[in-house]
Amino acid sequence: MKKFGLGVYLLLLGILGGSLIILGAIVVPIVFKASSILPELNLTPFESGKLMAQIFVRFNYLLGAIGFVVLLYEIISFIYSKRSLVYLILGVAIGALCLLFVFYYTPYILNAQKIGEAALQSAEFARSHAQSEWLFKELF
């Protein structure tokens, strides 16, 4: 049972890493360059951002679930298997970063989009967006 749990845990971490690669390396460049790929779409960067935000809203279901499972697994493993404190710290960091993206950065970006393009031009939004990009890179 212990090996099965570890296998599922490692599979979930692999799914997380793979999804981060696909989103960052494939989806984001295509969405933000959609108007050059299909000129008839005539998407503005604001519209591309709204489209990307909807992709992240759907991805957040997976990210939140994985974040919760990572936290749960690492805490249980630390308590019952007496694993190293380093594993616990790294697992809690991964889980916390997942949940931070789901419950803080995504709602912030969605609210800024509701306000309109002017909110997206602010220094505060640029800083928050840069932080969310950094968080995604750290998760990987």
Coordinates of N, CA and C in Angstrom, one line a residue:
M1 N 0.8 -1.2 0.0 CA 0.0 0.0 0.0 C 0.9 1.3 0.0
K2 N 2.0 1.2 0.7 CA 2.9 2.3 0.8 C 3.5 2.7 -0.6
K3 N 3.9 1.6 -1.3 CA 4.4 1.8 -2.6 C 3.4 2.3 -3.6
F4 N 2.2 1.9 -3.5 CA 1.1 2.4 -4.3 C 0.8 3.8 -4.1
G5 N 0.8 4.3 -2.8 CA 0.6 5.7 -2.5 C 1.7 6.5 -3.1
L6 N 3.0 6.0 -3.0 CA 4.1 6.8 -3.5 C 4.0 6.8 -5.0
G7 N 3.6 5.8 -5.6 CA 3.4 5.8 -7.1 C 2.4 6.8 -7.6
V8 N 1.3 6.8 -6.9 CA 0.2 7.8 -7.2 C 0.7 9.2 -7.0
Y9 N 1.4 9.4 -5.9 CA 2.0 10.7 -5.6 C 3.0 11.2 -6.7
L10 N 3.9 10.3 -7.1 CA 4.8 10.7 -8.1 C 4.2 10.9 -9.5
L11 N 3.1 10.1 -9.7 CA 2.3 10.3 -11.0 C 1.7 11.7 -11.0
L12 N 1.1 12.1 -9.8 CA 0.5 13.4 -9.8 C 1.6 14.5 -9.9
L13 N 2.8 14.4 -9.3 CA 3.8 15.3 -9.5 C 4.3 15.4 -11.0
G14 N 4.3 14.3 -11.7 CA 4.6 14.2 -13.1 C 3.5 14.9 -13.9
I15 N 2.3 14.7 -13.6 CA 1.2 15.4 -14.3 C 1.3 16.9 -14.1
L16 N 1.6 17.3 -12.9 CA 1.8 18.7 -12.6 C 2.9 19.3 -13.4
G17 N 4.1 18.6 -13.4 CA 5.2 19.1 -14.2 C 4.9 19.2 -15.7
G18 N 4.3 18.1 -16.2 CA 3.9 18.1 -17.6 C 2.9 19.2 -18.0
S19 N 1.9 19.4 -17.2 CA 0.9 20.5 -17.5 C 1.6 21.8 -17.4
L20 N 2.5 22.0 -16.5 CA 3.2 23.3 -16.5 C 4.0 23.6 -17.7
I21 N 4.7 22.5 -18.2 CA 5.4 22.6 -19.5 C 4.5 22.9 -20.6
I22 N 3.4 22.2 -20.8 CA 2.5 22.4 -21.9 C 1.9 23.8 -21.8
L23 N 1.4 24.2 -20.7 CA 0.9 25.6 -20.6 C 1.9 26.7 -20.9
G24 N 3.1 26.6 -20.3 CA 4.1 27.6 -20.5 C 4.8 27.6 -21.8
A25 N 5.0 26.4 -22.4 CA 5.8 26.4 -23.6 C 5.0 26.3 -24.9
I26 N 3.7 25.8 -24.7 CA 2.9 25.6 -25.9 C 1.7 26.5 -25.9
V27 N 0.9 26.5 -24.9 CA -0.4 27.2 -24.9 C -0.2 28.7 -24.9
V28 N 0.6 29.2 -23.9 CA 0.7 30.7 -23.8 C 1.3 31.3 -25.1
P29 N 2.3 30.8 -25.7 CA 2.8 31.5 -26.9 C 1.8 31.4 -28.1
I30 N 1.0 30.3 -28.2 CA 0.0 30.3 -29.2 C -1.1 31.2 -29.0
V31 N -1.6 31.3 -27.7 CA -2.7 32.2 -27.4 C -2.3 33.7 -27.6
F32 N -1.1 34.0 -27.2 CA -0.7 35.4 -27.3 C -0.2 35.8 -28.7
K33 N 0.0 34.8 -29.6 CA 0.4 35.1 -31.0 C -0.7 34.6 -31.9
A34 N -1.9 34.5 -31.4 CA -3.0 34.0 -32.2 C -3.3 34.9 -33.4
S35 N -3.2 36.2 -33.2 CA -3.5 37.1 -34.3 C -2.5 37.0 -35.4
S36 N -1.3 36.6 -35.1 CA -0.3 36.4 -36.2 C -0.4 35.1 -36.9
I37 N -1.0 34.1 -36.2 CA -1.2 32.8 -36.8 C -2.4 32.8 -37.6
L38 N -3.5 33.4 -37.1 CA -4.8 33.6 -37.8 C -5.1 35.1 -37.8
P39 N -4.7 35.8 -38.8 CA -4.9 37.3 -38.9 C -6.4 37.7 -38.9
E40 N -7.2 36.8 -39.4 CA -8.7 37.1 -39.4 C -9.3 37.2 -38.0
L41 N -8.6 36.6 -37.0 CA -9.1 36.6 -35.6 C -9.0 38.0 -35.1
N42 N -7.9 38.7 -35.4 CA -7.8 40.1 -35.0 C -7.9 40.3 -33.5
L43 N -7.3 39.4 -32.7 CA -7.3 39.5 -31.2 C -6.4 40.5 -30.7
T44 N -6.8 41.3 -29.8 CA -6.0 42.3 -29.1 C -5.3 41.5 -27.9
P45 N -4.2 42.1 -27.4 CA -3.5 41.4 -26.3 C -4.5 41.3 -25.1
F46 N -5.4 42.2 -24.9 CA -6.4 42.1 -23.8 C -7.3 40.9 -24.0
E47 N -7.8 40.7 -25.2 CA -8.6 39.6 -25.5 C -7.9 38.3 -25.4
S48 N -6.6 38.3 -25.8 CA -5.8 37.0 -25.6 C -5.6 36.7 -24.2
G49 N -5.4 37.8 -23.4 CA -5.3 37.6 -21.9 C -6.6 37.0 -21.3
K50 N -7.7 37.5 -21.8 CA -9.0 36.9 -21.3 C -9.1 35.4 -21.6
L51 N -8.7 35.1 -22.8 CA -8.7 33.7 -23.3 C -7.8 32.9 -22.4
M52 N -6.6 33.4 -22.2 CA -5.6 32.6 -21.4 C -6.1 32.5 -19.9
A53 N -6.8 33.5 -19.4 CA -7.3 33.4 -18.1 C -8.4 32.3 -17.9
Q54 N -9.2 32.1 -19.0 CA -10.2 31.0 -18.9 C -9.5 29.7 -19.0
I55 N -8.4 29.6 -19.7 CA -7.6 28.3 -19.6 C -7.1 28.1 -18.2
F56 N -6.6 29.1 -17.6 CA -6.1 28.9 -16.2 C -7.2 28.6 -15.2
V57 N -8.3 29.2 -15.4 CA -9.5 28.9 -14.5 C -9.8 27.4 -14.6
R58 N -9.8 26.8 -15.8 CA -10.0 25.4 -15.9 C -8.8 24.6 -15.3
F59 N -7.6 25.0 -15.5 CA -6.4 24.4 -15.0 C -6.4 24.4 -13.5
N60 N -7.0 25.4 -12.9 CA -7.0 25.6 -11.5 C -7.6 24.4 -10.7
Y61 N -8.6 23.8 -11.4 CA -9.2 22.6 -10.7 C -8.1 21.5 -10.5
L62 N -7.4 21.2 -11.5 CA -6.3 20.2 -11.4 C -5.2 20.7 -10.4
L63 N -4.8 22.0 -10.6 CA -3.8 22.5 -9.7 C -4.2 22.5 -8.2
G64 N -5.4 22.9 -7.9 CA -5.9 22.9 -6.6 C -5.9 21.5 -6.0
A65 N -6.4 20.5 -6.8 CA -6.5 19.1 -6.3 C -5.1 18.6 -6.0
I66 N -4.1 18.8 -7.0 CA -2.8 18.3 -6.8 C -2.1 19.0 -5.6
G67 N -2.3 20.3 -5.4 CA -1.8 21.0 -4.3 C -2.3 20.5 -2.9
F68 N -3.6 20.2 -2.9 CA -4.2 19.6 -1.7 C -3.6 18.2 -1.4
V69 N -3.5 17.4 -2.5 CA -3.0 16.0 -2.3 C -1.5 16.0 -1.9
V70 N -0.7 16.9 -2.4 CA 0.7 17.0 -2.0 C 0.8 17.4 -0.6
L71 N 0.0 18.4 -0.1 CA 0.1 18.8 1.3 C -0.3 17.6 2.2
L72 N -1.4 16.9 1.8 CA -1.9 15.8 2.6 C -0.9 14.7 2.7
Y73 N -0.3 14.3 1.5 CA 0.6 13.2 1.4 C 1.9 13.5 2.2
E74 N 2.4 14.7 2.1 CA 3.7 15.0 2.8 C 3.5 15.1 4.3
I75 N 2.4 15.6 4.7 CA 2.1 15.7 6.2 C 1.9 14.3 6.8
I76 N 1.1 13.5 6.1 CA 0.9 12.1 6.6 C 2.2 11.3 6.5
S77 N 3.0 11.5 5.5 CA 4.2 10.7 5.4 C 5.2 11.2 6.5
F78 N 5.2 12.4 6.8 CA 6.1 12.9 7.8 C 5.7 12.4 9.2
I79 N 4.4 12.3 9.4 CA 3.9 11.9 10.7 C 4.1 10.4 10.9
Y80 N 3.7 9.6 9.9 CA 3.7 8.2 10.1 C 4.9 7.4 9.6
S81 N 5.6 8.0 8.6 CA 6.8 7.3 8.1 C 8.1 7.9 8.6
K82 N 8.0 9.0 9.3 CA 9.2 9.6 9.9 C 10.1 10.0 8.8
R83 N 9.6 10.6 7.7 CA 10.4 11.0 6.6 C 11.2 12.3 7.0
S84 N 12.1 12.7 6.2 CA 13.0 13.8 6.5 C 12.2 15.1 6.5
L85 N 12.6 16.0 7.3 CA 11.9 17.3 7.4 C 12.1 18.1 6.1
V86 N 13.1 17.8 5.3 CA 13.3 18.5 4.0 C 12.2 18.1 3.1
Y87 N 11.8 16.8 3.0 CA 10.7 16.4 2.2 C 9.4 17.1 2.6
L88 N 9.2 17.3 3.9 CA 8.0 18.0 4.3 C 8.0 19.4 3.9
I89 N 9.1 20.1 4.0 CA 9.2 21.5 3.7 C 9.0 21.7 2.2
L90 N 9.7 20.8 1.4 CA 9.5 20.9 -0.1 C 8.1 20.6 -0.5
G91 N 7.5 19.6 0.1 CA 6.1 19.3 -0.2 C 5.1 20.3 0.2
V92 N 5.3 20.9 1.3 CA 4.4 22.0 1.8 C 4.6 23.2 0.9
A93 N 5.8 23.5 0.4 CA 6.1 24.6 -0.5 C 5.4 24.4 -1.8
I94 N 5.4 23.2 -2.4 CA 4.7 22.9 -3.6 C 3.2 23.0 -3.4
G95 N 2.7 22.4 -2.4 CA 1.2 22.5 -2.1 C 0.8 24.0 -1.9
A96 N 1.6 24.7 -1.2 CA 1.2 26.1 -0.9 C 1.3 27.0 -2.1
L97 N 2.3 26.7 -3.0 CA 2.4 27.5 -4.2 C 1.2 27.2 -5.2
C98 N 0.8 25.9 -5.2 CA -0.3 25.6 -6.0 C -1.6 26.3 -5.6
L99 N -1.8 26.2 -4.3 CA -3.0 26.8 -3.7 C -2.9 28.4 -3.7
L100 N -1.8 28.9 -3.6 CA -1.6 30.4 -3.8 C -2.0 30.8 -5.2
F101 N -1.6 30.1 -6.2 CA -2.0 30.5 -7.6 C -3.5 30.3 -7.7
V102 N -4.0 29.3 -7.2 CA -5.5 29.0 -7.4 C -6.3 30.1 -6.7
F103 N -6.0 30.4 -5.4 CA -6.8 31.2 -4.6 C -6.4 32.7 -4.5
Y104 N -5.3 33.0 -5.0 CA -4.9 34.4 -4.9 C -4.6 35.1 -6.3
Y105 N -3.7 34.5 -7.0 CA -3.3 35.1 -8.3 C -4.4 35.1 -9.4
T106 N -5.0 33.9 -9.5 CA -6.1 33.8 -10.6 C -7.3 34.8 -10.3
P107 N -7.8 34.8 -9.0 CA -8.9 35.7 -8.8 C -8.5 37.2 -9.0
Y108 N -7.2 37.5 -8.6 CA -6.7 38.9 -8.7 C -6.7 39.3 -10.2
I109 N -6.2 38.4 -11.1 CA -6.1 38.7 -12.5 C -7.5 38.8 -13.1
L110 N -8.4 37.9 -12.7 CA -9.8 37.9 -13.2 C -10.5 39.2 -12.8
N111 N -10.3 39.7 -11.6 CA -10.9 40.9 -11.2 C -10.3 42.1 -11.9
A112 N -9.0 42.1 -12.2 CA -8.4 43.2 -13.0 C -9.0 43.2 -14.4
Q113 N -9.2 42.0 -14.9 CA -9.8 42.0 -16.3 C -11.2 42.5 -16.3
K114 N -12.0 42.3 -15.2 CA -13.3 42.8 -15.2 C -13.4 44.3 -15.2
I115 N -12.3 44.9 -14.5 CA -12.3 46.4 -14.5 C -12.0 46.9 -15.9
G116 N -11.2 46.2 -16.6 CA -10.9 46.7 -18.0 C -9.4 46.8 -18.3
E117 N -9.2 47.2 -19.5 CA -7.8 47.3 -20.0 C -6.9 48.3 -19.1
A118 N -7.6 49.3 -18.6 CA -6.8 50.3 -17.8 C -6.2 49.7 -16.6
A119 N -6.9 48.8 -16.0 CA -6.3 48.1 -14.8 C -5.1 47.2 -15.1
L120 N -5.1 46.7 -16.3 CA -4.1 45.8 -16.7 C -2.8 46.6 -17.1
Q121 N -2.9 47.9 -17.3 CA -1.8 48.8 -17.6 C -1.1 49.3 -16.3
S122 N -1.6 49.0 -15.2 CA -1.1 49.6 -13.9 C 0.2 48.8 -13.5
A123 N 1.0 49.5 -12.7 CA 2.2 48.9 -12.2 C 1.9 47.8 -11.2
E124 N 0.8 47.9 -10.5 CA 0.4 46.9 -9.5 C 0.1 45.6 -10.2
F125 N -0.7 45.7 -11.3 CA -1.0 44.5 -12.1 C 0.2 43.9 -12.7
A126 N 1.1 44.7 -13.2 CA 2.4 44.2 -13.8 C 3.2 43.4 -12.8
R127 N 3.2 43.9 -11.6 CA 4.0 43.3 -10.5 C 3.3 42.0 -10.1
S128 N 2.0 42.0 -10.0 CA 1.3 40.8 -9.6 C 1.4 39.7 -10.7
H129 N 1.3 40.1 -11.9 CA 1.4 39.2 -13.0 C 2.9 38.6 -13.1
A130 N 3.9 39.4 -12.8 CA 5.2 38.9 -12.8 C 5.4 37.9 -11.6
Q131 N 4.8 38.2 -10.5 CA 4.9 37.3 -9.4 C 4.2 35.9 -9.7
S132 N 3.1 36.0 -10.4 CA 2.4 34.7 -10.8 C 3.2 33.9 -11.8
E133 N 3.9 34.6 -12.7 CA 4.8 33.9 -13.6 C 6.0 33.3 -12.9
W134 N 6.5 34.0 -11.9 CA 7.6 33.5 -11.1 C 7.1 32.2 -10.3
L135 N 5.9 32.3 -9.8 CA 5.4 31.2 -9.0 C 5.3 29.9 -9.9
F136 N 4.8 30.1 -11.1 CA 4.7 29.0 -12.1 C 6.0 28.4 -12.3
K137 N 7.0 29.2 -12.5 CA 8.4 28.7 -12.8 C 8.9 28.0 -11.6
E138 N 8.6 28.5 -10.4 CA 9.1 27.8 -9.2 C 8.4 26.4 -9.0
L139 N 7.1 26.4 -9.4 CA 6.4 25.1 -9.2 C 7.1 24.0 -10.1
F140 N 7.6 24.5 -11.3 CA 8.2 23.5 -12.2 C 9.5 23.1 -11.6

